[in-house]
Coordinates of C-alpha atoms in Angstrom, one line a residue:
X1 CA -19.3 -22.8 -4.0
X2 CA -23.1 -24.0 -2.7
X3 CA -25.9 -22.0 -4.0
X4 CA -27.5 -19.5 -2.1
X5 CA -30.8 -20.2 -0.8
X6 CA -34.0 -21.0 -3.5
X7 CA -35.8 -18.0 -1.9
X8 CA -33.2 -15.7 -3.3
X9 CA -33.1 -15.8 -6.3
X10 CA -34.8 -18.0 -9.3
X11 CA -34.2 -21.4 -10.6
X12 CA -32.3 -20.3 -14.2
X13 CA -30.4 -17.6 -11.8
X14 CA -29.6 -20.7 -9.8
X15 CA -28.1 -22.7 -12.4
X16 CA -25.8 -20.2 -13.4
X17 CA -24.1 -19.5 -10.4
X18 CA -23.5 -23.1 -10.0
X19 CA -22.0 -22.9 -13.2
X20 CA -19.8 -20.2 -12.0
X21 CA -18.7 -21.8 -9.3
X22 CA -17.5 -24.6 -11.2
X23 CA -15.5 -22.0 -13.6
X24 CA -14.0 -19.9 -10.9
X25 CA -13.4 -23.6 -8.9
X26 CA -11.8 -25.4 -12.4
X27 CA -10.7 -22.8 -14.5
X28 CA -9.7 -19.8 -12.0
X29 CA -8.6 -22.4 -9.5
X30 CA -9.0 -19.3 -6.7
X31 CA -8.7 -20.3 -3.2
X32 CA -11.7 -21.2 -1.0
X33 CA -11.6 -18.2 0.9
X34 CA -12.1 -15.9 -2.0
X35 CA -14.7 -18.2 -3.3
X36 CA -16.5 -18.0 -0.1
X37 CA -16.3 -14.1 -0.3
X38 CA -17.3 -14.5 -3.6
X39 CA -20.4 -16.2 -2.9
X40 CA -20.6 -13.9 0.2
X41 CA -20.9 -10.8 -2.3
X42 CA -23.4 -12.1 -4.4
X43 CA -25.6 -13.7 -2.1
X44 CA -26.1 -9.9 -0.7
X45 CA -26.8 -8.3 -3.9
X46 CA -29.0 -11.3 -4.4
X47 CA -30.7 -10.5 -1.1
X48 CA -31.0 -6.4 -2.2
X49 CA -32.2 -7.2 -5.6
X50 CA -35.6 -9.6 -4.3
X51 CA -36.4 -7.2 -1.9
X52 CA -35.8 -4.1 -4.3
X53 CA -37.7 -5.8 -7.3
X54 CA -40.5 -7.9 -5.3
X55 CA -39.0 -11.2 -6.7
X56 CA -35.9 -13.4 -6.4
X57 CA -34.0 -12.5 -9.8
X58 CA -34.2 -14.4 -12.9
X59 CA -31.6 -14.1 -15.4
X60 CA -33.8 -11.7 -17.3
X61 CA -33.6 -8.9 -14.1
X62 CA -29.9 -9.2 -14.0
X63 CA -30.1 -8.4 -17.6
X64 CA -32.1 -5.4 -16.8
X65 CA -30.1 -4.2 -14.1
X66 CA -29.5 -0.5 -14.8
X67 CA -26.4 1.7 -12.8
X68 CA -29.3 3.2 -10.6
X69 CA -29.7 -0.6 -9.2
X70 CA -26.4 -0.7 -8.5
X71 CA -26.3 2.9 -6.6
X72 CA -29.2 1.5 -4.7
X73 CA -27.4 -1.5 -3.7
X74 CA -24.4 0.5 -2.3
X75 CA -26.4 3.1 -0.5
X76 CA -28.1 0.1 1.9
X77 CA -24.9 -1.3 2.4
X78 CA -23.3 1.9 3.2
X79 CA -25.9 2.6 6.1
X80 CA -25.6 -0.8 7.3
X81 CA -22.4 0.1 8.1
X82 CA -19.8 -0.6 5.1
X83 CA -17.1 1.5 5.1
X84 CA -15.2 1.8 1.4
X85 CA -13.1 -0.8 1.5
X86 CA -15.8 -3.1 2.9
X87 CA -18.0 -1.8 -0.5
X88 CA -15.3 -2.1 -3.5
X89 CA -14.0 -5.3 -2.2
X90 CA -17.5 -6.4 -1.9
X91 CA -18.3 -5.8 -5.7
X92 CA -15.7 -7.8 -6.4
X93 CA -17.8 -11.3 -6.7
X94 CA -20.7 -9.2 -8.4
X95 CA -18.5 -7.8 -11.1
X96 CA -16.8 -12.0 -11.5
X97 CA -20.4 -12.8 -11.6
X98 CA -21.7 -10.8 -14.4
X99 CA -18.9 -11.0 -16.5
X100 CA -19.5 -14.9 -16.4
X101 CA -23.0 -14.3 -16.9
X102 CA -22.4 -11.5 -20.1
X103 CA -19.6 -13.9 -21.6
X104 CA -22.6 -17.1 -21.5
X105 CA -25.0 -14.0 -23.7
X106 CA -27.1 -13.8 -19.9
X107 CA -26.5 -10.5 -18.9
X108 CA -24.7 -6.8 -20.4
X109 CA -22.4 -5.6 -17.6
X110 CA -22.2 -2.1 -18.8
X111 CA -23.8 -0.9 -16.0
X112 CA -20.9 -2.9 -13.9
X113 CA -18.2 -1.3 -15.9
X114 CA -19.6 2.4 -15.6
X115 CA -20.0 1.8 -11.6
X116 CA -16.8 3.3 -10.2
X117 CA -15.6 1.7 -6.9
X118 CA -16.1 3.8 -3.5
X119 CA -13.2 6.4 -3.5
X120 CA -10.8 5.1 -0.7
X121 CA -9.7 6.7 2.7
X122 CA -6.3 7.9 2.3
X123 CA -4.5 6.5 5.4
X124 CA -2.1 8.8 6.6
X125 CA 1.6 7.9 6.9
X126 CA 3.3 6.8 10.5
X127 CA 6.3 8.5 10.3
X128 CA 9.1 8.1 13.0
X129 CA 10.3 10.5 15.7
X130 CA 13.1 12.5 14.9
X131 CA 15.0 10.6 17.1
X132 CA 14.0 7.7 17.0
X133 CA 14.9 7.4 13.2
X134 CA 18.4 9.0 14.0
X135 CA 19.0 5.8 16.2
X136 CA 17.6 3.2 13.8
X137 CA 20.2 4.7 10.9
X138 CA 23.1 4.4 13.2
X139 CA 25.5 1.6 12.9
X140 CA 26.5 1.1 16.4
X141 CA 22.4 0.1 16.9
X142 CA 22.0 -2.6 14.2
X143 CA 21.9 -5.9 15.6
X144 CA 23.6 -8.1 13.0
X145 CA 27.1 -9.4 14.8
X146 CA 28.9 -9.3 11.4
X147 CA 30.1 -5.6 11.5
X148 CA 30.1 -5.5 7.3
X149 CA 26.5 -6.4 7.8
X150 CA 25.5 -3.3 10.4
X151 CA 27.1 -1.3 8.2
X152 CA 25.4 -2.3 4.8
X153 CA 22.0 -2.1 7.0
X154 CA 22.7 1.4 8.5
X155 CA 23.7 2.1 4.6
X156 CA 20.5 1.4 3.6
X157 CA 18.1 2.7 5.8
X158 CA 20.5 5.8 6.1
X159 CA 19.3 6.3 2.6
X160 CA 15.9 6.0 3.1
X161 CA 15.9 8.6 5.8
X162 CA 18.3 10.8 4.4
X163 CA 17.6 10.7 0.6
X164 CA 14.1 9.3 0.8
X165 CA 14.5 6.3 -1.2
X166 CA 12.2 3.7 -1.4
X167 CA 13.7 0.5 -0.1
X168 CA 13.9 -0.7 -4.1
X169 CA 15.4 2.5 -5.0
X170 CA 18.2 2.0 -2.8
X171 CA 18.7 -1.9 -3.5
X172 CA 18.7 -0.3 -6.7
X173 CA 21.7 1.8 -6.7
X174 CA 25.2 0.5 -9.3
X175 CA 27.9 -0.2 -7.4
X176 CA 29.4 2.7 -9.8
X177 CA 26.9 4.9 -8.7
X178 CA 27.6 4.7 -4.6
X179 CA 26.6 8.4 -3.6
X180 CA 29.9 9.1 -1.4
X181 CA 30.3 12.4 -2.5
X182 CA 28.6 14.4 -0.3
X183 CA 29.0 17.5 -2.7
X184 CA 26.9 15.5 -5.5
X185 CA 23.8 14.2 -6.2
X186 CA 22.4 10.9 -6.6
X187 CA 20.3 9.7 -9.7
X188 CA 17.6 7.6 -8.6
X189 CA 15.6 5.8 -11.0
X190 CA 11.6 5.5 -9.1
X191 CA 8.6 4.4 -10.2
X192 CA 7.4 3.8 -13.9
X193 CA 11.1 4.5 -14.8
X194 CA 11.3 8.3 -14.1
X195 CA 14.8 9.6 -12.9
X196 CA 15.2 12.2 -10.3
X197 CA 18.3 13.7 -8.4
X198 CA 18.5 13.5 -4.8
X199 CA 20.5 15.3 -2.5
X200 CA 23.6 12.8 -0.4
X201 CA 23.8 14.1 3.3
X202 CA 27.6 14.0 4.8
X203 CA 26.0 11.1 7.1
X204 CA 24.8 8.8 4.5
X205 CA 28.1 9.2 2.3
X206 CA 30.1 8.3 5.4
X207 CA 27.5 5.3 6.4
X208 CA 28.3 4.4 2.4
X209 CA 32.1 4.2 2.6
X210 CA 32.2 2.6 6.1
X211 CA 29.6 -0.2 4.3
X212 CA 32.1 -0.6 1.2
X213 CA 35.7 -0.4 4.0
X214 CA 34.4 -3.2 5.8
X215 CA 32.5 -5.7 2.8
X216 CA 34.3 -8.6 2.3
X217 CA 33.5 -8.0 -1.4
X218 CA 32.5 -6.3 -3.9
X219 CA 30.5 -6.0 -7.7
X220 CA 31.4 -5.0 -10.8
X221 CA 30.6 -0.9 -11.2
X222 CA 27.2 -2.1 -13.7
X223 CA 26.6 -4.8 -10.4
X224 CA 24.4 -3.6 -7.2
X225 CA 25.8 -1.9 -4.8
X226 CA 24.4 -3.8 -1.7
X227 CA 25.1 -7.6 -1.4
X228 CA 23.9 -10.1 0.9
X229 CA 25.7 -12.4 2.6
X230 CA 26.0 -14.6 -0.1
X231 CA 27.4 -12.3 -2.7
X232 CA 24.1 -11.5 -4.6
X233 CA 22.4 -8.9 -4.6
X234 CA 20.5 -7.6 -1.5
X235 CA 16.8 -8.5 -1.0
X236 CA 14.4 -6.1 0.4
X237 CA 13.1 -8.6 2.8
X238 CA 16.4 -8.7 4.4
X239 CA 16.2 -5.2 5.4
X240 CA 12.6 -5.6 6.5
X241 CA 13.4 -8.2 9.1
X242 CA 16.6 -6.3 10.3
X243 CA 13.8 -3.8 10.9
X244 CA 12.0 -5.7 12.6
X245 CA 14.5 -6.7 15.0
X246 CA 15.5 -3.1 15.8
X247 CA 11.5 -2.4 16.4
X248 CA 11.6 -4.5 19.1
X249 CA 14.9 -3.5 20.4
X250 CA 14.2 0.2 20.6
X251 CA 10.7 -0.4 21.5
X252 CA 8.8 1.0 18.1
X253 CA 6.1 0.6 16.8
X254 CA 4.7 -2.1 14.3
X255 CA 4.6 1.1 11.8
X256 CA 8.4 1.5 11.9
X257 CA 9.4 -0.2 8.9
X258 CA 12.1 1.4 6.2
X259 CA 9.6 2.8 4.2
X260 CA 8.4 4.6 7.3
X261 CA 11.5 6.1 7.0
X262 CA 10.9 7.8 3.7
X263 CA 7.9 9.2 5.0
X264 CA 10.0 10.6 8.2
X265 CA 12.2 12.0 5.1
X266 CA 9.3 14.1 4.3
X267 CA 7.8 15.1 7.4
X268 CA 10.8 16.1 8.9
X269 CA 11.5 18.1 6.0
X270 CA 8.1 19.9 6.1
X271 CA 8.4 20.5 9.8
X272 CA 11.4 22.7 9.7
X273 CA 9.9 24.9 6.8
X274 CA 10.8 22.6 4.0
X275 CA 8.6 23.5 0.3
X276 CA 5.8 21.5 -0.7
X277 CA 7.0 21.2 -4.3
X278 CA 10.4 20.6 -3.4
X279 CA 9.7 17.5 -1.3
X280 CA 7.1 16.2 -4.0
X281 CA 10.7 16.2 -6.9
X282 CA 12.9 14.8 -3.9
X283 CA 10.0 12.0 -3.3
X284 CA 9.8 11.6 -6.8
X285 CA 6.0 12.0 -6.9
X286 CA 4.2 12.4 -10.0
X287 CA 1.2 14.7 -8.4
X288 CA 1.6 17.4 -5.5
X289 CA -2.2 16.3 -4.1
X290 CA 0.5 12.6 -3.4
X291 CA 2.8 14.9 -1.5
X292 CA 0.2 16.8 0.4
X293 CA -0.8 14.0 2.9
X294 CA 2.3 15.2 4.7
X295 CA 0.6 18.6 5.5
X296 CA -1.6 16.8 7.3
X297 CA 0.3 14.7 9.5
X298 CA 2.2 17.9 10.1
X299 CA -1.2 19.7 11.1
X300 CA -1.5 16.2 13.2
X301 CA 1.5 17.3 15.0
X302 CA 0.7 20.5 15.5
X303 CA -2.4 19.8 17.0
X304 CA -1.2 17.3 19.1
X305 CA 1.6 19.7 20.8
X306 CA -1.7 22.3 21.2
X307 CA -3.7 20.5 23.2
X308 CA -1.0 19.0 25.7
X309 CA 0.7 22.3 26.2
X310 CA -2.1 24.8 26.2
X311 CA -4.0 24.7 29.5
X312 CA -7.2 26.3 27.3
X313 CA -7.1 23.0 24.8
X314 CA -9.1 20.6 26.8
X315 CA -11.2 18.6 24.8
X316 CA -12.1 21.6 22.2
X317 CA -10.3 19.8 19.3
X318 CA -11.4 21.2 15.7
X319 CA -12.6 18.1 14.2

């Protein structure tokens, strides 16, 4: 990591970040790009703090630095054009910085630890067309020539769609446990451990059995339920590339992926008058505010349909 510029920031200040570079270059062993945003990072804060205290910094102003700095610092970069991700990955380097330089006695980053990170956009799920995830759940449409192998794949995404599993919840499932009762409910075990019971459609109990009729073998009841080719136990990156491969043959977009498929779950649920609540303990989320993204993409829809089929919409989108 060079040094920034002399005109930035003052000789002892100088020093130390050479210093740091060495630790985050020896003992960190990061990669040079993040030591180049690293380096990136700081020499902008350097920048802000000369012109906002009328001197490159000595060690003795980054000791002084108080939160209001700090807020200071973010407000120019915001109107410079940082977005929130652009800010709370840019304090990254800062925050390595003055933790090296409070561990050598230089600095107190208390004012650091009390600056919390931009809040983040919350990007709104891409969920699939009706049918469009119909087809990609179907086994005659997977593209594996092993029939077994459609059939494990339809299996798996049919239980993302219909059950809105995660991808791990599904790999997840004991051989013991295969949901082909379609009368019964499933136990999934989600996130952070927490069980919930999900609801087995006629389809995905039927995609189930077919998957078990035609697999050339099978685990234990404690095993996994879904195998790979080679008789352990399935990876998710299998059934991300099979994705893949259907993308392109149905002409999807890059956003079709299986966990797009949960999200469909939901949206499709919402769309034909499904509860809020109930589709937060189906998703197994923790907090409604989680679930209620899915409003909006359903107010997305609806939007969407109103201003191609009503010949008053024009442009006159609420924003």
């Amino acid at each position: 990591m060079s040094a920034p510029p002399l005109v930035i920031a003052a000789r002892d200040t100088l020093e130390q970040i050479e210093a740091w570079g060495e630790h985050l270059r020896g003992e960190r062993r990061l990669s040079p790009k993040t030591l180049e945003a690293y380096s990136r990072d700081l020499d902008q804060f350097l920048s802000f703090l000369t012109s906002h205290i009328g001197n490159p910094p000595t060690l003795a102003d980054f000791a002084a630095i108080r939160t209001a700095d700090l807020r200071g610092f973010m407000a120019t970069r915001r109107s410079s054009g940082a977005g929130a991700r652009t800010l709370a990955r840019g304090l990254a380097g800062i925050r390595s910085f003055i933790g090296f330089l409070e561990r050598e006695g230089h600095a107190n980053g208390a004012a650091f630890r009390a600056m919390r990170a931009p809040r983040q956009p919350k990007t709104l799920p891409r969920p699939l067309a009706a049918a469009s995830a119909l087809r990609v759940v179907e086994m005659d449409e997977q593209l594996d020539e092993e029939p077994w192998v459609a059939a494990r794949n339809a299996a798996v995404l049919a239980l993302c769609y219909g059950s809105g599993l995660r991808i791990s919840e599904a790999l997840g499932i004991r051989r013991a446990d295969a949901p082909l009762d379609p009368a019964a409910t499933l136990r999934v075990t989600g996130k952070g451990g927490k069980i919930r019971l999900v609801p087995v459609l006629p389809v995905v109990a039927e995609a189930v059995a077919e998957y078990l009729r035609l697999a050339p073998s099978q685990s234990k009841p404690d095993g996994p339920l879904f195998l790979g080719v080679r008789g352990g136990p399935l990876k998710a990156r299998i059934i991300q590339l099979a994705m893949a491969k259907l993308r392109g043959a149905l002409g999807l977009a890059e956003s079709a992926t299986p966990h797009a498929l949960r999200h469909s779950f939901a949206t499709h649920l919402l769309a034909n008058g499904g509860d809020l609540r109930a589709i937060q303990e189906l998703l197994g989320h923790a907090s409604l505010s989680t679930t209620q993204v899915y409003t909006a993409i359903d107010t997305e829809r609806l939007l969407d349909v109103f201003e191609k089929a009503h010949p008053r919409a024009g442009n006159n989108r609420p924003a």
